[in-house]
Structures are given as C-alpha cells and as structure tokens.
PDB file of C-alpha atoms in Angstrom:
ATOM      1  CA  UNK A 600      -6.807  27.260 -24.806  1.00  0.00           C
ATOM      2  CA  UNK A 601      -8.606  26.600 -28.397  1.00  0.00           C
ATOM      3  CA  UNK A 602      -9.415  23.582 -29.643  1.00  0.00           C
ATOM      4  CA  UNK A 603      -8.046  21.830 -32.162  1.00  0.00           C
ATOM      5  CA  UNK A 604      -8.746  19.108 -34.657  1.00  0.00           C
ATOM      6  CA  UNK A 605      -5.724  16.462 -35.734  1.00  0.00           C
ATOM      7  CA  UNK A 606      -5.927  13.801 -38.351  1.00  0.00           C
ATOM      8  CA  UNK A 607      -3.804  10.502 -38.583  1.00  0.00           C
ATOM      9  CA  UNK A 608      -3.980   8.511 -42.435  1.00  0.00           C
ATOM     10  CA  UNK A 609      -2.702   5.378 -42.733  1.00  0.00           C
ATOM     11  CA  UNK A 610      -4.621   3.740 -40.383  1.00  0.00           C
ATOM     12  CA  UNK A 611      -6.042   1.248 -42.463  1.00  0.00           C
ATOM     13  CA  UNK A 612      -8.233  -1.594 -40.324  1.00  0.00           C
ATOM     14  CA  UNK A 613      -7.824   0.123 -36.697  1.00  0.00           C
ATOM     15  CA  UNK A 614     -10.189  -1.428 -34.244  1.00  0.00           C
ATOM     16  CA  UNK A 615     -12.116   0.009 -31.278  1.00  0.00           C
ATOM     17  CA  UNK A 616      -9.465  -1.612 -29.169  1.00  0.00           C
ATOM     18  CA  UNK A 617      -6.491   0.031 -30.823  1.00  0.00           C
ATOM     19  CA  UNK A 618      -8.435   3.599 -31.160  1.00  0.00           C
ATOM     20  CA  UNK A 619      -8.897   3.419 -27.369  1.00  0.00           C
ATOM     21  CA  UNK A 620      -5.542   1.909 -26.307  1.00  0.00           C
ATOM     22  CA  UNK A 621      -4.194   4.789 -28.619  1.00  0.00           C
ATOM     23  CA  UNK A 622      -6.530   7.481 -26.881  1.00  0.00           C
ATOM     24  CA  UNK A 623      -5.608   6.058 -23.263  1.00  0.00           C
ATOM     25  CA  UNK A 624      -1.665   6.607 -24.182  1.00  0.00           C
ATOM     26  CA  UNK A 625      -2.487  10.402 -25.444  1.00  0.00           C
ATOM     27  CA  UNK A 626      -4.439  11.225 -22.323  1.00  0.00           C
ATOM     28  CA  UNK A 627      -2.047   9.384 -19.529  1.00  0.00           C
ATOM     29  CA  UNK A 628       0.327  12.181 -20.744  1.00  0.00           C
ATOM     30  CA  UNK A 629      -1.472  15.014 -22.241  1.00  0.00           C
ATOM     31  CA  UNK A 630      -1.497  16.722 -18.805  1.00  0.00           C
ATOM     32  CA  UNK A 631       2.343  17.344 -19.134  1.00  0.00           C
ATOM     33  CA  UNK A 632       1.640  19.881 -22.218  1.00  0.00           C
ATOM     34  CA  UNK A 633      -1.302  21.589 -20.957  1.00  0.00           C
ATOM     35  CA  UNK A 634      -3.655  19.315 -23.769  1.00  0.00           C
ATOM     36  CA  UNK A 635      -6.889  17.935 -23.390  1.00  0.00           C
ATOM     37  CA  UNK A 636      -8.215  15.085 -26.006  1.00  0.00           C
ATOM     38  CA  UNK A 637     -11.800  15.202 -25.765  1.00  0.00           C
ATOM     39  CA  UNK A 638     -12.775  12.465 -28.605  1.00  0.00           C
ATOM     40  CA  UNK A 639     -11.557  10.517 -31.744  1.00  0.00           C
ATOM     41  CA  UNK A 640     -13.279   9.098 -34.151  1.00  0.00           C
ATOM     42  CA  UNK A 641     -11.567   6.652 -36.892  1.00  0.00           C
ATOM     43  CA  UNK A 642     -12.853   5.025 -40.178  1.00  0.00           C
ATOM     44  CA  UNK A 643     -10.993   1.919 -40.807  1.00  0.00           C
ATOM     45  CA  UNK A 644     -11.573   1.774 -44.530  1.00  0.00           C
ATOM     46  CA  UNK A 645      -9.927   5.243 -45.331  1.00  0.00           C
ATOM     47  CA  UNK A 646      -7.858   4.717 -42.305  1.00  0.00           C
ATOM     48  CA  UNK A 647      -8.168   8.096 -41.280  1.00  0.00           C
ATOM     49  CA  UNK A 648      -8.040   8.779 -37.200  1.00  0.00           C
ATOM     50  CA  UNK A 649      -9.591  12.194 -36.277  1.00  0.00           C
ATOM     51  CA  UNK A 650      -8.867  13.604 -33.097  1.00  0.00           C
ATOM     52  CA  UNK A 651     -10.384  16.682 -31.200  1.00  0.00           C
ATOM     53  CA  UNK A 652      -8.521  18.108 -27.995  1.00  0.00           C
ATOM     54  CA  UNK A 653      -8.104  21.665 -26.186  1.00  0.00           C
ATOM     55  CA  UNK A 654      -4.857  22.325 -26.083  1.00  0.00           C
ATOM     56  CA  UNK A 655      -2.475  25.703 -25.804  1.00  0.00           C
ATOM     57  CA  UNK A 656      -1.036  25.165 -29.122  1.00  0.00           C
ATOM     58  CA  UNK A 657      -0.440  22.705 -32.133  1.00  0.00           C
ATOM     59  CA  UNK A 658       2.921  22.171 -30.689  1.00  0.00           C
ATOM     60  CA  UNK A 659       1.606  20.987 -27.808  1.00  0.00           C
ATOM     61  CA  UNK A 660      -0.674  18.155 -29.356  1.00  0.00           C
ATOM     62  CA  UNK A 661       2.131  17.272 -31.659  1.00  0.00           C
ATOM     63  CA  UNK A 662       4.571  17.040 -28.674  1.00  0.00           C
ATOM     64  CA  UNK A 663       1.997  14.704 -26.504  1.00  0.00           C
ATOM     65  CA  UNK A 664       0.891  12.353 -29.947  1.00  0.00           C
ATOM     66  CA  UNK A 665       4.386  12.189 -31.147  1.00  0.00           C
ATOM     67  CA  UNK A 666       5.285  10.742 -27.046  1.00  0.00           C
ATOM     68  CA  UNK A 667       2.865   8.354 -27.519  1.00  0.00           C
ATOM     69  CA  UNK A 668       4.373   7.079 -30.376  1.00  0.00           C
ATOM     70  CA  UNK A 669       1.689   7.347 -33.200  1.00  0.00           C
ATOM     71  CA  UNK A 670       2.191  11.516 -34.728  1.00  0.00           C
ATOM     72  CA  UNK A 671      -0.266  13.234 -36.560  1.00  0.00           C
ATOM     73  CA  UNK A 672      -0.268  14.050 -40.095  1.00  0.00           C
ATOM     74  CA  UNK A 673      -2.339  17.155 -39.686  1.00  0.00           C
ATOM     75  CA  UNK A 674      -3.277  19.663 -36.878  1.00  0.00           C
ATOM     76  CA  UNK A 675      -5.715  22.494 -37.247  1.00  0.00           C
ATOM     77  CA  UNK A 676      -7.090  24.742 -34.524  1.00  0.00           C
ATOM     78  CA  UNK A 677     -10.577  24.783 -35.238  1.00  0.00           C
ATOM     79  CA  UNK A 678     -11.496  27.896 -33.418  1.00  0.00           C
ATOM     80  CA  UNK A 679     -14.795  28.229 -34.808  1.00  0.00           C
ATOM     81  CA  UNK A 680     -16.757  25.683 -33.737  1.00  0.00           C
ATOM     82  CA  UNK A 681     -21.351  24.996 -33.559  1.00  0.00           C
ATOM     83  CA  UNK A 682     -24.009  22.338 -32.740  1.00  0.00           C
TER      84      UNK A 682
ATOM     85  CA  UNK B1300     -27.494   4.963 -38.146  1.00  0.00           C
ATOM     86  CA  UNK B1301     -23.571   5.699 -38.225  1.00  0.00           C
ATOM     87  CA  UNK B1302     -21.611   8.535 -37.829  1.00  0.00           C
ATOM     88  CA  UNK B1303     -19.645  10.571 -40.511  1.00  0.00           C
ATOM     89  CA  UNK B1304     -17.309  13.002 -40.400  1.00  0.00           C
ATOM     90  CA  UNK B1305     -17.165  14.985 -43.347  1.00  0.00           C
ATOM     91  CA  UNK B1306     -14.732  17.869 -44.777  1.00  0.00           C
ATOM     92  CA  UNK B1307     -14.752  20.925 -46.766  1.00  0.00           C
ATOM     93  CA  UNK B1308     -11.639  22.407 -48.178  1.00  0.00           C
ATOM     94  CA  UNK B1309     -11.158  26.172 -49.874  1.00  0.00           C
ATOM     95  CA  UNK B1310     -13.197  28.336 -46.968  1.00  0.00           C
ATOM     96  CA  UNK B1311     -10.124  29.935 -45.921  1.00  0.00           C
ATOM     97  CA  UNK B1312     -11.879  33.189 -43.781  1.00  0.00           C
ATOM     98  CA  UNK B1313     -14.938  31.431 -42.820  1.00  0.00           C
ATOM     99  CA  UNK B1314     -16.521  33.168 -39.844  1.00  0.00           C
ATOM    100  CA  UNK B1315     -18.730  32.089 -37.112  1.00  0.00           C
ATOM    101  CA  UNK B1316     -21.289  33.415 -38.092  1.00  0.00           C
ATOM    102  CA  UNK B1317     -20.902  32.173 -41.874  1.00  0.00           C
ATOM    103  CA  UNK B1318     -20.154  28.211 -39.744  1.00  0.00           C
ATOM    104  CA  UNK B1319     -23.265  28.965 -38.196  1.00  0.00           C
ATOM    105  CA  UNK B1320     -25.445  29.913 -41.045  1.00  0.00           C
ATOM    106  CA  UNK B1321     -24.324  26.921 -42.460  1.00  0.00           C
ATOM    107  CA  UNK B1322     -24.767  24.446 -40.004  1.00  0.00           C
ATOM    108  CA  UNK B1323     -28.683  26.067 -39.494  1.00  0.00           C
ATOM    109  CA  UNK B1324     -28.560  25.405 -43.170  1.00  0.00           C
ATOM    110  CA  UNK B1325     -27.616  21.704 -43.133  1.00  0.00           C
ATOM    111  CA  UNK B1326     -30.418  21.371 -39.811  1.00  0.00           C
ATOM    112  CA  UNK B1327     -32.787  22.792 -41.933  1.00  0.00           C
ATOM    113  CA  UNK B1328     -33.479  20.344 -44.197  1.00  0.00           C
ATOM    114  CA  UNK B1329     -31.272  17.286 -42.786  1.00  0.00           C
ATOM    115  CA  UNK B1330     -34.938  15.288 -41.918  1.00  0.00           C
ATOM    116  CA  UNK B1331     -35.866  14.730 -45.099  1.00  0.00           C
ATOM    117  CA  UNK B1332     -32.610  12.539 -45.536  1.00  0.00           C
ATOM    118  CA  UNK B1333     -32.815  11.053 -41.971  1.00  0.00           C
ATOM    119  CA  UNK B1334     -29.339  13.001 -41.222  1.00  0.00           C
ATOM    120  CA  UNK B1335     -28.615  15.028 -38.102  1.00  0.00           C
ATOM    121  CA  UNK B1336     -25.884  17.336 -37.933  1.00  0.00           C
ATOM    122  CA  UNK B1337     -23.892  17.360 -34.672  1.00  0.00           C
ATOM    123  CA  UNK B1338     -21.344  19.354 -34.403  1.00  0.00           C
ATOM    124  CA  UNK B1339     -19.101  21.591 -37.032  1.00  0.00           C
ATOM    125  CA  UNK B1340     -15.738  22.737 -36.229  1.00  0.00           C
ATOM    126  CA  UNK B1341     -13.557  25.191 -38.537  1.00  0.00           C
ATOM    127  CA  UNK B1342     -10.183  26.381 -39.216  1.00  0.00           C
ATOM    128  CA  UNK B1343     -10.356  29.442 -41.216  1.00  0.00           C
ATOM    129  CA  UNK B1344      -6.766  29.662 -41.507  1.00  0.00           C
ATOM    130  CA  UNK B1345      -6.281  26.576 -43.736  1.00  0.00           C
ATOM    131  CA  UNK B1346      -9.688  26.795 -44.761  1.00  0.00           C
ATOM    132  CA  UNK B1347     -10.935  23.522 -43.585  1.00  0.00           C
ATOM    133  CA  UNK B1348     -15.022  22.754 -42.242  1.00  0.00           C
ATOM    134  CA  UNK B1349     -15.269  19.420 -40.011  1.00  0.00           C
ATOM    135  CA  UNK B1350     -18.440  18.295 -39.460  1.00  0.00           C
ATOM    136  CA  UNK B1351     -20.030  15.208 -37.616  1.00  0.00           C
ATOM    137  CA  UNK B1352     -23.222  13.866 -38.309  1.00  0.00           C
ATOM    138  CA  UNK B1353     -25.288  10.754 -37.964  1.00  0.00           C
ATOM    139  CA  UNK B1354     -26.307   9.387 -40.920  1.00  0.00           C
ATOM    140  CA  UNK B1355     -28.018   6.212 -42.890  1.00  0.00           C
ATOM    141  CA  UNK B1356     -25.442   6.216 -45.214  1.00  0.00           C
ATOM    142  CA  UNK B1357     -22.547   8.598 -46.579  1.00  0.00           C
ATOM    143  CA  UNK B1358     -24.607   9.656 -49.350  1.00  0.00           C
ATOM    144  CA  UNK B1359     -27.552  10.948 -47.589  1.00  0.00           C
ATOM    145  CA  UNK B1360     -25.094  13.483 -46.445  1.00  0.00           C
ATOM    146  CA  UNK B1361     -24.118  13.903 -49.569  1.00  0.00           C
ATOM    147  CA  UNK B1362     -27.153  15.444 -50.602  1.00  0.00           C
ATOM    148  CA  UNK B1363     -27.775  17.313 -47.471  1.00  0.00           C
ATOM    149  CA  UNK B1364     -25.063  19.499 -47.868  1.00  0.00           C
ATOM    150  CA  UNK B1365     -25.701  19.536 -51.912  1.00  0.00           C
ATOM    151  CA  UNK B1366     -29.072  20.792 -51.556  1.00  0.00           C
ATOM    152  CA  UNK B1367     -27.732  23.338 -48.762  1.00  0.00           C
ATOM    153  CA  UNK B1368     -25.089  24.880 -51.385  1.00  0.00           C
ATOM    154  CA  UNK B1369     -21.753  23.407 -49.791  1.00  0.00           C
ATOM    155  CA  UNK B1370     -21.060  20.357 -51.078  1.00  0.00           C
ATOM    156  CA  UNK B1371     -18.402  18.368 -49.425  1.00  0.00           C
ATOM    157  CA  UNK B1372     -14.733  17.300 -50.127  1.00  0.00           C
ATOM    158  CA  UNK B1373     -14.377  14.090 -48.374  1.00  0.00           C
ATOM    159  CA  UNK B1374     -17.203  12.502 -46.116  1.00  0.00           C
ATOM    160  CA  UNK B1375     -15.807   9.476 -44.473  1.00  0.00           C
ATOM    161  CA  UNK B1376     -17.672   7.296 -42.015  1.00  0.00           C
ATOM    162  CA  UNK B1377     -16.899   7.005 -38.760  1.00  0.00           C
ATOM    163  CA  UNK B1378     -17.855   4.008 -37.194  1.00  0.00           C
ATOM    164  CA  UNK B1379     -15.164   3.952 -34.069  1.00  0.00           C
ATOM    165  CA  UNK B1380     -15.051   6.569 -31.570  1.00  0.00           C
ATOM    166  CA  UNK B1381     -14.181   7.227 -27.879  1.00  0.00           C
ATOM    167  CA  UNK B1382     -14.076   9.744 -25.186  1.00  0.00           C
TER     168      UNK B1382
END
C-alpha cells in the first residue's frame, strides 16, 4: 500500500456538498479495489479537486473514481511524504 | 486563515530526506508570513511536490517558499475539503 495523490480539473464552482457527495460515492466502493481515500480538498475557482488515498496501485484508484463516475485526470503515488 | 495546496514541478529524484529538508525549510521561517506548513507529499517519479498549508492569503506562501529557495508552480487555494 502507498499513497497516492489524484487531481480532477474542470471542476469549476464545486461546492462542499458536491465534494462530499463525490467523496461518499469513492469510499462506498473503494473497499472492492483494496483503496482507501483519506481526504480531498477542491478550489472552485481553478476547479481543481485533489484527492489523497492509500491504495495498491494507480489502477486501482482509477478503477474505483472512474465507477463512481467522475475519473481523474492525474494520479501520482506520492511515496515520499512529511509534516 | 485558508488552506492552500500548492505544487512544484521539475524535482524528478527528490528524496526524503531532500522533502524533508525542505519542508524544515518552509517551517523555518513560515511565522513571519503567518503560514504553517502541514503536510508535503512527493512523487519523485514525475517530479511533482504537494504541499498543504494554512495560509492568510496565496501570496504569503508565495514568499515562504521564495525566501526558502523553491519557489512554487501553482499554489491554489483550497477552501473545500473532507475526510
């Protein structure tokens, strides 16, 4: 398990509601690939969604974001990782 | 205070210990700018730094990583997030 780090554009004007409802759908079937999503964050302006999950692979993320019906644009394991 | 989640491109073989110098970097003199550095995350494959802060305002961080000798790519608030 790493972690990894996706990105959605194009998501011009998302609200808290639709970041959640969006969030909800990824983790009612993330168990199904082995993924965890941990948090997203999203800036309306830009519209850019950023999501951070465990997951065995960037296949797996894809497979459980594309299910939900909203893919990502990018996906980077990010196995380096401080605070 | 919001939160921002900035990027840095090109630092394709970053290490940890490089992410962490960097980060101590940013901590180091973040006050002065009322910033706090969270969390960094990177993908030394692509070469891509994510890192989420809390900030007055995008350009405080800005300077923050300026003065710390990485500027950054993109820095994009964040104002939505969930867990």
């Amino acid at each position: 398990m790493t972690k990894f780090m996706d990105v959605h554009h194009g998501m011009q004007g998302i609200t808290g509601d639709q970041l959640a409802a969006a969030h909800r759908a990824d983790q009612a079937i993330e168990r199904a690939e082995g993924v965890r999503f941990e948090r997203a964050w999203a800036d309306p302006k830009s519209g850019t969604v950023y999501c951070l999950s465990e997951a065995p692979s960037a296949e797996a993320v894809k497979r459980v974001h594309e299910r939900a019906g909203h893919p990502a644009d990018e996906i980077h394991q990010v196995p380096l990782e401080v605070s």
